[in-house]
Coordinates of C-alpha atoms in Angstrom, one line a residue:
Chain A
M1089 CA -83.3 83.8 32.0
S1090 CA -85.7 80.9 32.0
R1091 CA -88.3 83.3 30.4
I1092 CA -86.1 83.9 27.6
R1093 CA -85.4 80.3 27.2
L1094 CA -89.2 79.5 27.1
I1095 CA -89.8 82.2 24.4
W1096 CA -86.7 80.6 22.6
R1097 CA -88.3 77.1 22.8
K1098 CA -91.6 78.2 21.8
S1099 CA -90.5 80.1 18.7
L1100 CA -88.2 77.2 17.7
N1101 CA -91.2 75.1 17.9
V1102 CA -93.3 77.3 15.6
V1103 CA -90.5 77.8 13.2
M1104 CA -89.5 74.1 13.0
L1105 CA -93.2 72.9 12.6
T1106 CA -93.8 75.5 9.8
L1107 CA -90.6 74.4 8.1
T1108 CA -91.8 70.8 8.1
G1109 CA -95.2 71.8 6.5
V1110 CA -93.3 73.8 4.0
C1111 CA -91.2 70.9 2.9
A1112 CA -94.2 68.5 2.7
F1113 CA -96.1 71.1 0.4
A1114 CA -92.9 71.7 -1.6
V1115 CA -92.5 68.2 -2.3
V1116 CA -96.2 67.7 -3.3
S1117 CA -96.0 70.8 -5.4
V1118 CA -93.3 69.0 -7.6
L1119 CA -95.9 66.7 -8.8
F1120 CA -98.2 69.5 -9.9
L1121 CA -95.3 71.3 -11.3
I1122 CA -94.4 68.3 -13.5
L1123 CA -98.0 67.8 -14.5
G1124 CA -98.2 71.4 -15.4
Y1125 CA -95.0 71.5 -17.6
F1126 CA -96.0 68.4 -19.5
V1127 CA -99.6 69.6 -20.0
I1128 CA -98.2 73.0 -21.4
H1129 CA -95.2 71.7 -23.3
G1130 CA -96.7 68.4 -24.5
G1131 CA -100.2 69.3 -24.8
S1132 CA -99.6 72.1 -27.4
S1133 CA -97.5 69.5 -29.6
L1134 CA -99.7 66.5 -29.1
N1135 CA -102.0 65.9 -32.3
W1136 CA -103.6 63.1 -34.1
D1137 CA -100.5 62.4 -36.2
F1138 CA -98.6 61.5 -33.0
F1139 CA -100.7 58.4 -32.6
T1140 CA -101.2 57.4 -36.2
K1141 CA -97.9 58.2 -37.9
L1142 CA -94.4 56.9 -38.2
P1143 CA -91.3 59.1 -37.1
K1144 CA -90.2 61.3 -39.9
P1145 CA -86.7 61.1 -41.3
V1146 CA -84.1 63.4 -39.7
G1147 CA -84.5 66.9 -40.7
E1148 CA -88.2 66.9 -41.5
T1149 CA -90.8 68.1 -39.0
G1150 CA -94.0 66.3 -38.1
G1151 CA -94.5 62.6 -38.0
G1152 CA -95.7 60.7 -34.8
M1153 CA -94.8 57.8 -32.5
A1154 CA -97.3 55.2 -33.6
N1155 CA -94.7 52.4 -33.9
A1156 CA -93.2 53.3 -30.2
I1157 CA -96.8 53.2 -28.9
L1158 CA -97.5 49.7 -30.5
G1159 CA -94.0 48.7 -29.5
S1160 CA -94.5 49.6 -25.9
L1161 CA -97.8 47.8 -25.9
K1162 CA -96.1 44.6 -27.4
L1163 CA -93.3 44.8 -24.7
L1164 CA -95.8 45.0 -21.9
L1165 CA -97.8 42.0 -23.3
L1166 CA -94.6 39.9 -23.3
A1167 CA -93.4 41.2 -20.1
G1168 CA -96.9 40.4 -18.6
L1169 CA -96.9 36.8 -20.1
M1170 CA -93.5 36.0 -18.8
G1171 CA -93.4 37.9 -15.4
L1172 CA -96.9 37.8 -14.1
P1173 CA -97.5 33.8 -13.9
V1174 CA -94.1 33.5 -12.2
G1175 CA -94.9 36.2 -9.8
L1176 CA -98.4 35.0 -9.0
M1177 CA -97.3 31.4 -8.5
A1178 CA -94.4 32.4 -6.3
G1179 CA -96.7 34.5 -4.4
V1180 CA -99.0 31.7 -3.8
Y1181 CA -96.1 29.5 -2.7
L1182 CA -94.8 32.1 -0.1
A1183 CA -98.3 32.8 1.2
E1184 CA -99.7 29.3 1.3
F1185 CA -97.1 26.6 1.1
G1186 CA -93.7 27.9 2.0
G1187 CA -91.5 26.3 4.7
K1188 CA -89.6 28.6 6.8
T1189 CA -86.2 28.5 5.4
F1190 CA -86.8 28.3 1.8
S1191 CA -89.4 31.0 2.0
F1192 CA -86.9 33.1 3.6
V1193 CA -84.5 32.6 0.9
I1194 CA -87.1 33.3 -1.8
R1195 CA -88.4 36.3 -0.1
Y1196 CA -84.9 37.8 0.3
T1197 CA -84.0 37.0 -3.4
T1198 CA -87.2 38.7 -4.6
D1199 CA -86.2 41.8 -2.7
L1200 CA -82.8 41.6 -3.9
L1201 CA -84.1 41.3 -7.6
N1202 CA -86.3 44.1 -6.8
G1203 CA -83.4 46.2 -6.0
V1204 CA -81.2 45.4 -8.9
P1205 CA -80.7 48.6 -11.0
S1206 CA -82.7 48.5 -14.3
I1207 CA -79.7 48.9 -16.3
V1208 CA -78.0 45.7 -14.9
I1209 CA -81.3 44.0 -15.6
G1210 CA -80.8 45.1 -19.1
L1211 CA -77.3 43.7 -19.3
F1212 CA -78.5 40.2 -18.0
A1213 CA -81.3 40.2 -20.6
Y1214 CA -78.7 41.3 -23.3
S1215 CA -76.6 38.4 -22.4
I1216 CA -79.5 35.8 -22.3
A1217 CA -81.9 37.0 -25.0
V1218 CA -79.7 39.1 -27.5
L1219 CA -76.2 37.3 -27.5
P1220 CA -77.5 33.9 -28.4
V1221 CA -79.4 35.0 -31.4
K1222 CA -77.0 37.8 -32.2
H1223 CA -79.6 40.5 -32.8
F1224 CA -81.9 42.9 -30.7
S1225 CA -85.4 42.0 -30.6
T1226 CA -88.8 42.7 -29.1
V1227 CA -88.7 39.3 -27.3
A1228 CA -85.4 40.6 -25.5
G1229 CA -87.0 43.7 -24.3
G1230 CA -90.1 41.6 -23.1
V1231 CA -87.6 39.5 -21.2
A1232 CA -85.9 42.4 -19.3
L1233 CA -89.2 44.0 -18.4
G1234 CA -90.7 40.5 -17.6
I1235 CA -87.9 40.1 -15.0
M1236 CA -88.7 43.4 -13.5
V1237 CA -92.4 42.5 -13.1
I1238 CA -91.9 39.5 -11.1
P1239 CA -90.6 40.8 -7.7
I1240 CA -93.6 43.5 -7.4
T1241 CA -96.2 40.9 -8.2
V1242 CA -94.8 38.2 -5.8
R1243 CA -95.0 40.8 -3.1
A1244 CA -98.6 42.0 -4.1
T1245 CA -99.8 38.5 -4.2
E1246 CA -98.3 37.3 -1.0
E1247 CA -99.8 40.3 0.8
F1248 CA -103.3 40.0 -0.5
L1249 CA -103.4 36.3 -0.1
R1250 CA -102.2 36.8 3.6
A1251 CA -104.9 39.3 4.1
V1252 CA -107.7 37.0 3.4
P1253 CA -109.4 35.8 6.7
G1254 CA -108.5 32.5 8.0
A1255 CA -112.3 31.8 8.6
L1256 CA -112.8 31.6 4.9
R1257 CA -110.1 29.0 4.5
E1258 CA -111.3 27.0 7.4
G1259 CA -114.9 27.2 5.9
A1260 CA -113.7 25.6 2.7
M1261 CA -111.6 22.9 4.6
A1262 CA -114.5 22.1 6.7
L1263 CA -116.7 21.3 3.8
G1264 CA -113.9 18.8 2.7
A1265 CA -112.1 20.7 0.0
S1266 CA -108.3 20.0 -0.3
K1267 CA -105.8 22.6 0.4
W1268 CA -105.2 23.3 -3.3
R1269 CA -109.0 23.5 -3.9
T1270 CA -109.4 25.8 -1.2
I1271 CA -106.8 28.2 -2.4
A1272 CA -108.1 28.0 -6.1
T1273 CA -111.7 28.3 -5.5
V1274 CA -111.9 30.4 -2.4
V1275 CA -108.7 32.2 -1.3
L1276 CA -107.4 33.3 -4.7
P1277 CA -110.9 34.6 -5.9
A1278 CA -111.1 36.4 -2.6
A1279 CA -107.9 38.1 -3.0
S1280 CA -108.2 38.6 -6.9
G1281 CA -109.0 42.4 -6.9
G1282 CA -106.0 43.1 -5.0
I1283 CA -103.7 40.8 -6.9
I1284 CA -104.9 42.2 -10.2
T1285 CA -104.4 45.8 -9.1
G1286 CA -100.9 44.7 -7.9
M1287 CA -100.2 43.4 -11.4
L1288 CA -101.6 46.4 -13.0
L1289 CA -99.3 48.6 -10.9
S1290 CA -96.2 46.4 -11.8
L1291 CA -96.9 46.7 -15.5
A1292 CA -97.5 50.6 -14.9
R1293 CA -93.9 50.7 -13.4
V1294 CA -92.0 48.8 -16.1
A1295 CA -94.1 50.7 -18.9
G1296 CA -91.9 53.6 -18.0
E1297 CA -88.5 51.7 -17.9
T1298 CA -86.0 53.1 -20.5
A1299 CA -82.6 51.7 -19.3
P1300 CA -83.4 47.9 -19.8
L1301 CA -84.6 48.4 -23.2
L1302 CA -81.6 50.3 -24.7
F1303 CA -79.7 47.1 -25.4
T1304 CA -82.5 44.6 -25.8
A1305 CA -85.5 46.2 -27.7
F1306 CA -82.9 48.7 -29.0
G1307 CA -85.4 51.0 -30.8
N1308 CA -86.6 51.3 -34.3
R1309 CA -87.7 54.2 -36.5
F1310 CA -90.2 51.9 -38.3
W1311 CA -92.8 49.3 -37.7
S1312 CA -91.5 46.2 -36.1
P1313 CA -93.4 43.3 -37.6
G1314 CA -93.2 40.1 -35.6
W1315 CA -91.4 39.5 -32.4
S1316 CA -87.8 39.2 -33.5
Q1317 CA -87.0 42.4 -34.7
P1318 CA -85.9 45.6 -32.7
T1319 CA -88.8 47.7 -31.7
A1320 CA -89.2 51.2 -30.6
A1321 CA -90.9 51.9 -27.1
L1322 CA -92.4 55.2 -25.9
P1323 CA -89.9 55.8 -23.1
E1324 CA -86.9 54.9 -25.2
M1325 CA -88.2 57.3 -28.0
I1326 CA -88.7 60.1 -25.2
Y1327 CA -85.0 59.6 -24.3
R1328 CA -83.6 59.6 -27.9
Y1329 CA -85.8 62.7 -28.8
A1330 CA -85.1 64.5 -25.7
I1331 CA -81.2 64.5 -26.0
S1332 CA -81.4 65.3 -29.9
P1333 CA -80.5 68.7 -30.9
Y1334 CA -83.5 69.0 -33.2
E1335 CA -86.3 71.3 -31.9
D1336 CA -89.0 69.5 -33.5
W1337 CA -87.9 66.3 -31.8
N1338 CA -87.7 67.9 -28.4
R1339 CA -91.5 69.0 -28.9
Q1340 CA -92.4 65.4 -29.8
A1341 CA -90.5 64.3 -26.6
W1342 CA -92.7 66.4 -24.5
A1343 CA -95.7 65.2 -26.3
A1344 CA -94.6 61.5 -25.8
G1345 CA -93.9 62.4 -22.1
L1346 CA -97.3 63.7 -21.5
V1347 CA -98.8 60.5 -23.1
L1348 CA -96.5 58.3 -21.0
L1349 CA -96.8 60.3 -17.8
G1350 CA -100.6 60.5 -18.2
L1351 CA -101.1 56.7 -18.7
V1352 CA -98.6 55.8 -15.8
L1353 CA -100.3 58.2 -13.4
L1354 CA -104.0 57.1 -14.5
A1355 CA -103.0 53.4 -13.9
N1356 CA -101.5 54.4 -10.5
L1357 CA -104.5 56.5 -9.6
V1358 CA -107.0 53.9 -10.4
C1359 CA -105.2 51.1 -8.8
R1360 CA -104.3 52.9 -5.5
F1361 CA -107.8 54.0 -5.3
V1362 CA -109.2 50.6 -5.5
L1363 CA -106.7 49.3 -3.0
H1364 CA -107.4 52.1 -0.7
R1365 CA -111.1 51.6 -0.6
R1366 CA -110.4 47.9 0.2
G1367 CA -108.4 48.9 3.1
F1368 CA -104.9 48.5 2.0
S1369 CA -103.5 51.9 2.7
R1370 CA -100.3 51.3 0.7
S1371 CA -98.8 48.2 -0.5
V1372 CA -97.1 48.0 -3.7
Chain B
M659 CA -114.2 7.9 -4.2
D660 CA -114.2 4.3 -5.4
G661 CA -112.8 2.3 -2.8
A662 CA -110.0 4.6 -2.1
A663 CA -108.8 4.8 1.6
P664 CA -111.0 6.7 3.9
R665 CA -109.9 10.3 4.1
H666 CA -107.6 11.3 6.5
V667 CA -109.0 9.7 9.7
G668 CA -106.2 10.6 12.3
G669 CA -102.6 10.1 11.5
P670 CA -100.8 11.5 8.5
R671 CA -102.1 10.7 5.2
S672 CA -100.2 8.7 2.9
F673 CA -98.3 10.5 0.0
V674 CA -100.5 9.0 -2.6
A675 CA -103.5 10.2 -0.9
R676 CA -102.1 13.8 -0.8
L677 CA -101.1 13.3 -4.3
R678 CA -104.7 12.5 -5.1
D679 CA -105.9 15.6 -3.6
G680 CA -103.6 17.6 -5.7
D681 CA -102.0 19.2 -2.7
E682 CA -98.7 18.0 -3.4
V683 CA -98.9 18.7 -7.0
A684 CA -99.9 22.2 -6.4
H685 CA -97.2 22.6 -3.7
L686 CA -94.6 21.6 -6.3
I687 CA -95.8 23.7 -9.1
T688 CA -95.9 26.7 -7.0
L689 CA -92.4 25.7 -5.6
V690 CA -91.0 25.5 -9.1
F691 CA -92.0 29.0 -9.9
A692 CA -90.6 30.3 -6.7
A693 CA -87.4 28.5 -7.6
V694 CA -87.5 30.4 -10.9
I695 CA -86.8 33.5 -9.0
L696 CA -83.8 32.1 -7.3
L697 CA -82.6 30.8 -10.6
I698 CA -83.2 34.2 -12.4
T699 CA -81.1 35.9 -9.7
S700 CA -78.2 33.5 -9.6
M701 CA -78.0 33.4 -13.3
L702 CA -77.9 37.3 -13.3
V703 CA -75.0 37.1 -10.9
Y704 CA -73.3 34.2 -12.8
E705 CA -73.7 36.0 -16.1
L706 CA -72.1 39.2 -14.8
W707 CA -69.2 37.5 -13.4
V708 CA -68.5 35.2 -16.4
S709 CA -69.0 38.1 -19.0
S710 CA -66.8 40.3 -17.1
H711 CA -63.9 37.8 -17.2
L712 CA -61.6 39.4 -19.6
S713 CA -61.8 42.6 -18.0
R714 CA -61.1 41.0 -14.5
A715 CA -58.3 38.9 -16.0
Q716 CA -56.6 41.9 -17.6
F717 CA -57.1 44.7 -14.9
G718 CA -57.7 42.8 -11.7
W719 CA -58.3 45.0 -8.8
N720 CA -56.6 47.9 -10.2
F721 CA -59.7 48.4 -12.4
L722 CA -61.4 49.8 -9.4
W723 CA -59.0 52.7 -8.9
T724 CA -57.7 53.3 -12.3
Q725 CA -58.7 56.7 -13.7
T726 CA -58.4 56.2 -17.5
W727 CA -61.1 55.1 -19.6
D728 CA -59.8 54.9 -23.1
P729 CA -61.6 52.6 -25.6
I730 CA -59.1 53.4 -28.4
F731 CA -56.2 52.0 -26.4
D732 CA -58.2 49.3 -24.8
H733 CA -57.4 50.6 -21.3
Y734 CA -60.3 50.6 -18.7
G735 CA -60.7 51.9 -15.2
A736 CA -63.9 52.4 -13.1
A737 CA -62.7 55.3 -10.8
P738 CA -64.3 58.1 -12.6
F739 CA -67.5 56.3 -12.9
I740 CA -67.5 55.1 -9.2
Y741 CA -66.5 58.7 -8.3
G742 CA -69.5 60.2 -10.2
T743 CA -71.9 57.5 -8.8
L744 CA -70.9 58.2 -5.2
V745 CA -70.8 61.9 -5.6
T746 CA -74.1 62.3 -7.2
S747 CA -75.7 60.0 -4.8
I748 CA -74.3 61.5 -1.8
V749 CA -75.1 65.0 -2.7
S750 CA -78.6 64.0 -3.6
L751 CA -79.0 62.6 -0.2
I752 CA -77.7 65.7 1.4
I753 CA -80.6 67.5 -0.4
A754 CA -83.2 65.0 0.0
V755 CA -82.8 63.7 3.6
P756 CA -83.7 67.0 5.5
L757 CA -86.5 67.6 3.0
G758 CA -87.9 64.2 3.1
L759 CA -87.5 63.8 6.8
A760 CA -89.2 67.1 7.5
A761 CA -91.9 66.3 5.2
A762 CA -92.5 62.9 6.8
V763 CA -92.5 64.4 10.4
Y764 CA -95.2 66.7 9.3
L765 CA -97.2 64.1 7.7
A766 CA -96.9 61.7 10.6
E767 CA -97.1 64.2 13.6
L768 CA -98.7 67.4 12.5
A769 CA -101.0 66.8 9.7
P770 CA -104.6 65.6 10.3
R771 CA -104.9 62.0 9.5
N772 CA -107.2 62.6 6.4
M773 CA -104.7 65.2 4.9
S774 CA -101.7 63.2 5.7
D775 CA -103.0 60.2 3.9
S776 CA -104.1 62.3 0.8
I777 CA -100.5 63.8 0.7
A778 CA -99.0 60.4 0.9
F779 CA -101.0 59.3 -1.8
L780 CA -99.9 62.1 -4.0
I781 CA -96.3 61.2 -3.0
D782 CA -96.8 57.6 -4.0
L783 CA -97.9 59.0 -7.4
L784 CA -94.7 61.1 -7.6
A785 CA -92.6 58.0 -6.8
A786 CA -94.3 56.3 -9.8
V787 CA -93.4 58.9 -12.4
P788 CA -90.8 57.1 -14.9
S789 CA -87.2 58.2 -14.7
V790 CA -87.0 59.3 -18.3
I791 CA -89.8 62.0 -17.5
Y792 CA -87.4 63.3 -14.6
G793 CA -84.8 63.2 -17.3
L794 CA -86.7 65.3 -19.5
L795 CA -87.6 67.9 -17.0
G796 CA -83.9 67.9 -16.0
I797 CA -82.6 68.7 -19.4
F798 CA -85.2 71.4 -20.2
V799 CA -86.0 72.6 -16.7
V800 CA -83.2 72.2 -14.2
V801 CA -80.2 72.6 -16.4
P802 CA -81.2 76.2 -17.4
V803 CA -82.1 76.9 -13.7
V804 CA -78.8 75.8 -12.5
R805 CA -77.0 77.6 -15.1
T806 CA -78.7 80.9 -14.7
T807 CA -80.0 80.9 -11.0
I808 CA -78.7 78.2 -8.6
G809 CA -75.1 78.1 -10.0
P810 CA -74.4 81.9 -9.6
M811 CA -76.1 82.0 -6.4
L812 CA -73.9 79.2 -5.0
I813 CA -70.7 80.7 -6.5
N814 CA -71.5 84.0 -4.9
T815 CA -72.2 82.7 -1.4
V816 CA -71.0 79.2 -0.6
G817 CA -68.2 79.6 -3.3
N818 CA -66.3 82.0 -0.8
V819 CA -66.3 79.7 2.1
P820 CA -62.7 78.4 2.5
V821 CA -62.9 74.7 2.2
I822 CA -66.3 73.9 0.9
G823 CA -65.8 76.7 -1.7
R824 CA -63.6 74.5 -3.7
L825 CA -66.8 72.4 -4.8
F826 CA -68.3 75.4 -6.5
K827 CA -65.6 76.7 -8.5
G828 CA -65.0 76.4 -12.3
P829 CA -67.4 77.2 -15.3
N830 CA -70.9 76.5 -14.9
Y831 CA -72.7 75.2 -18.0
G832 CA -75.7 73.7 -16.2
V833 CA -74.8 70.1 -16.8
G834 CA -72.8 68.2 -14.3
F835 CA -72.7 66.6 -10.8
L836 CA -74.8 69.1 -9.2
T837 CA -77.6 69.1 -11.8
A838 CA -77.7 65.3 -11.7
S839 CA -77.8 65.4 -7.8
I840 CA -80.8 67.9 -7.8
V841 CA -82.7 65.5 -10.1
L842 CA -82.0 62.5 -8.3
A843 CA -82.8 64.2 -4.9
I844 CA -86.4 65.0 -6.6
M845 CA -86.7 61.5 -7.5
I846 CA -85.6 59.8 -4.1
V847 CA -87.4 62.2 -1.9
P848 CA -90.8 60.2 -2.2
F849 CA -89.2 57.1 -1.0
I850 CA -87.7 58.8 2.0
I851 CA -90.9 60.3 2.8
S852 CA -93.3 57.3 2.5
V853 CA -91.0 54.9 4.2
S854 CA -90.0 57.3 7.1
R855 CA -93.7 58.3 7.5
E856 CA -94.8 54.6 8.0
V857 CA -92.0 54.1 10.5
L858 CA -92.8 57.5 12.3
L859 CA -96.5 56.3 12.7
T860 CA -95.5 53.0 14.4
V861 CA -94.0 54.9 17.2
P862 CA -96.2 54.4 20.2
R863 CA -98.6 57.2 21.5
E864 CA -97.3 57.0 24.8
Q865 CA -93.8 58.1 24.0
R866 CA -95.3 61.6 22.5
E867 CA -97.6 61.9 25.5
A868 CA -94.9 61.2 28.1
A869 CA -92.6 63.8 26.4
L870 CA -95.5 66.5 26.2
A871 CA -96.5 65.8 29.8
M872 CA -93.0 66.6 30.8
G873 CA -93.5 70.1 29.2
A874 CA -91.7 69.5 26.1
T875 CA -93.0 71.6 23.1
R876 CA -94.4 69.6 20.1
W877 CA -91.1 70.1 18.3
E878 CA -89.1 68.8 21.2
A879 CA -91.2 65.8 21.6
T880 CA -90.9 64.9 17.9
W881 CA -87.2 65.8 17.4
K882 CA -85.9 64.2 20.7
V883 CA -88.3 61.5 21.4
V884 CA -90.1 60.2 18.3
V885 CA -87.4 60.7 15.7
P886 CA -84.8 59.0 17.8
W887 CA -87.3 56.1 18.5
A888 CA -87.6 55.5 14.8
R889 CA -84.1 56.3 13.7
T890 CA -83.2 52.8 12.7
G891 CA -86.1 52.6 10.3
I892 CA -85.3 56.2 9.0
M893 CA -81.7 55.0 8.4
G894 CA -83.2 52.1 6.4
S895 CA -85.5 54.5 4.3
I896 CA -82.3 56.4 3.5
F897 CA -80.4 53.3 2.5
L898 CA -83.1 52.3 0.2
A899 CA -83.1 55.8 -1.3
L900 CA -79.5 55.6 -1.7
A901 CA -79.5 52.2 -3.4
R902 CA -82.2 53.7 -5.8
A903 CA -79.9 56.7 -6.4
L904 CA -77.0 54.6 -7.2
G905 CA -78.7 52.6 -9.7
E906 CA -80.7 55.4 -11.5
T907 CA -79.8 55.5 -15.1
M908 CA -81.8 57.8 -17.5
A909 CA -82.4 60.9 -15.6
V910 CA -78.6 61.0 -14.6
T911 CA -77.6 60.1 -18.2
M912 CA -79.5 63.0 -19.6
V913 CA -78.0 65.9 -17.4
I914 CA -74.6 64.8 -15.9
G915 CA -72.5 65.8 -19.1
N916 CA -71.1 62.3 -19.6
D917 CA -67.3 63.0 -19.4
P918 CA -65.2 60.3 -17.7
K919 CA -63.1 62.6 -15.4
I920 CA -62.6 63.0 -11.7
R921 CA -63.3 66.7 -11.0
E922 CA -63.5 68.5 -7.7
S923 CA -66.1 71.1 -8.7
L924 CA -69.9 70.0 -8.5
F925 CA -70.5 72.3 -11.5
A926 CA -68.1 69.9 -13.7
S927 CA -69.2 67.5 -15.9
G928 CA -68.8 63.6 -14.9
Y929 CA -70.2 60.3 -15.6
T930 CA -71.8 57.5 -13.5
I931 CA -71.7 53.7 -13.8
A932 CA -75.2 53.4 -15.0
A933 CA -74.8 56.3 -17.5
V934 CA -71.7 54.8 -19.2
I935 CA -73.4 51.5 -19.7
A936 CA -76.4 53.1 -21.1
N937 CA -74.4 55.3 -23.4
E938 CA -71.4 53.1 -24.6
F939 CA -72.8 49.4 -24.3
T940 CA -74.3 49.2 -27.8
E941 CA -71.5 51.0 -29.3
A942 CA -68.7 49.0 -27.7
T943 CA -66.5 47.3 -30.2
G944 CA -64.1 44.7 -28.8
D945 CA -64.5 42.1 -26.4
L946 CA -62.5 43.8 -23.7
Y947 CA -64.5 47.1 -23.9
L948 CA -67.8 45.1 -23.5
S949 CA -66.3 43.0 -20.6
A950 CA -65.2 46.3 -19.0
L951 CA -68.7 47.6 -19.1
I952 CA -70.2 44.4 -17.8
E953 CA -67.8 44.5 -14.8
L954 CA -69.1 48.1 -14.3
G955 CA -72.4 46.5 -14.1
L956 CA -71.0 44.0 -11.7
V957 CA -69.6 46.7 -9.3
L958 CA -72.9 48.5 -9.5
F959 CA -74.9 45.3 -8.8
L960 CA -72.6 44.7 -5.7
M961 CA -73.0 48.2 -4.3
T962 CA -76.8 48.1 -4.5
F963 CA -76.9 44.5 -3.2
I964 CA -74.9 45.5 0.0
L965 CA -77.1 48.7 0.6
N966 CA -80.4 46.9 0.0
G967 CA -79.3 44.2 2.5
L968 CA -78.3 46.6 5.1
A969 CA -81.7 48.6 4.5
R970 CA -83.7 45.4 5.0
I971 CA -82.0 44.6 8.2
L972 CA -82.5 47.9 9.6
I973 CA -86.2 48.2 8.7
V974 CA -86.8 44.6 10.0
A975 CA -85.0 45.7 13.1
T976 CA -87.2 48.7 13.7
E977 CA -90.6 46.6 13.1
R978 CA -89.4 44.0 15.4
G979 CA -87.8 45.8 18.3
G980 CA -89.7 49.1 18.0
G981 CA -86.7 50.8 17.3
R982 CA -85.9 51.4 20.8
P983 CA -82.8 53.8 21.1
S984 CA -79.9 51.7 22.3

């Protein structure tokens, strides 16, 4: 009886442990499946026109997404300009100055903001940046993405500042530097590598966001001069082209998907590799 | 330092001295930026509350359980969307939790540290894939697979089971709750794995060794000792994943079928809160229509707010108390 039970326990052990391994490899294989699909479907339809031409009118084949690529870059620039300084400074506050209660409130709010669904951020950006001027614009899209950049930057900044050894601070203080000089000339430079990678990761994350752009940047089939007109963006074009009934548009959606996926994964790969070498196994 | 008071010889420095050092200014400036976060978040809540005023005044609490969504007669109810959001999220958890937990157990307990780290790295990459990419794959890969393979398979097997079978009845076009749940599951699995793995790795070695020394098999030590030890943190990871699933927009919008009806079958088309906002907000004519959509946004915000709060508390509790089973 106990022998049968032992055999049962041992075989259960082998079966379950194998199963967990199978699950792990199944999940990882999804990444390669995704890459494979996009390389095969997207790669074949990616051409020079994609990067240089405007979208063709409905019904005509060909054309590209040059305006969406530029649009995405402009949106990222705005998001970076608005979100990164706020995130950085707030991160410095939390790591270096913060009192107990207020820091807790800020940290909690940051986590909360991080968890707000992107579509709700879109609603908010609509009400503060679209409604008052009564038209969709690049700026409004930038506001939406900028808000999403903040929480990730705060977290990265705070964590990397905290990782700076106390001895560095004490050394600077011992030389007579005031607190802010210590921070500005010793602590921040020491943490800058990590902070910059964190910022890049936050930009890479919002680069793929579609939902907050739908009713802020809205989309555009033409070039969008200046900052106050609706603009196309890569993820938003992928969405519109993917749900369209035209085969040629679906084809271009795959191509755009390959470009977006490639850029986002590349940014992540580089950043996480750098972080890993600096001894941060995972942080953002 | 022309004639300034000697720097800080015992006793607190005067405000002016600190001001001259720049410390107070730097403190103030960073504080202002930190306060901006507070401002943005409270403005967000305020805007959602004020902009949904019309709809709240018109429908009151009934909004939450009214099933009609009729822009033509200006009558709005959130029930189909709340239902769709909950069903897709819960079904996606049913798929993702066992898968993610098993993978996390493998990575934390079995795989050599190097391999575990590399796989965790790849899984972090998977988490970085934009949702519109998952949506694209959903439309062109998952939908056909559900229509031709998974759907018929489920109908022929579970479809005949008395009670659960009702979930797998009706026509199967490929788009609907099930497809959305599968896509969501793929999207949230990386979060469950990476948070659970971290939590599992914090379980003290002695716990495992004690169990093994008592003659437990590796699996028994893991399942009966390590996992229960870490369960609070694992629950936290599940809540985080659930919060993400609730708010996910693009991928779901692209595969759920976008039909505001409450239906029993998982093969049927449905709608979620995020999807209806994405689809109808720019086309909404009339103030009440817009206001109703914003109230949906408010409902979604509150749902994720509560879940995120719970998840944080659970994760912090594990980190502090070592997650000792109570």
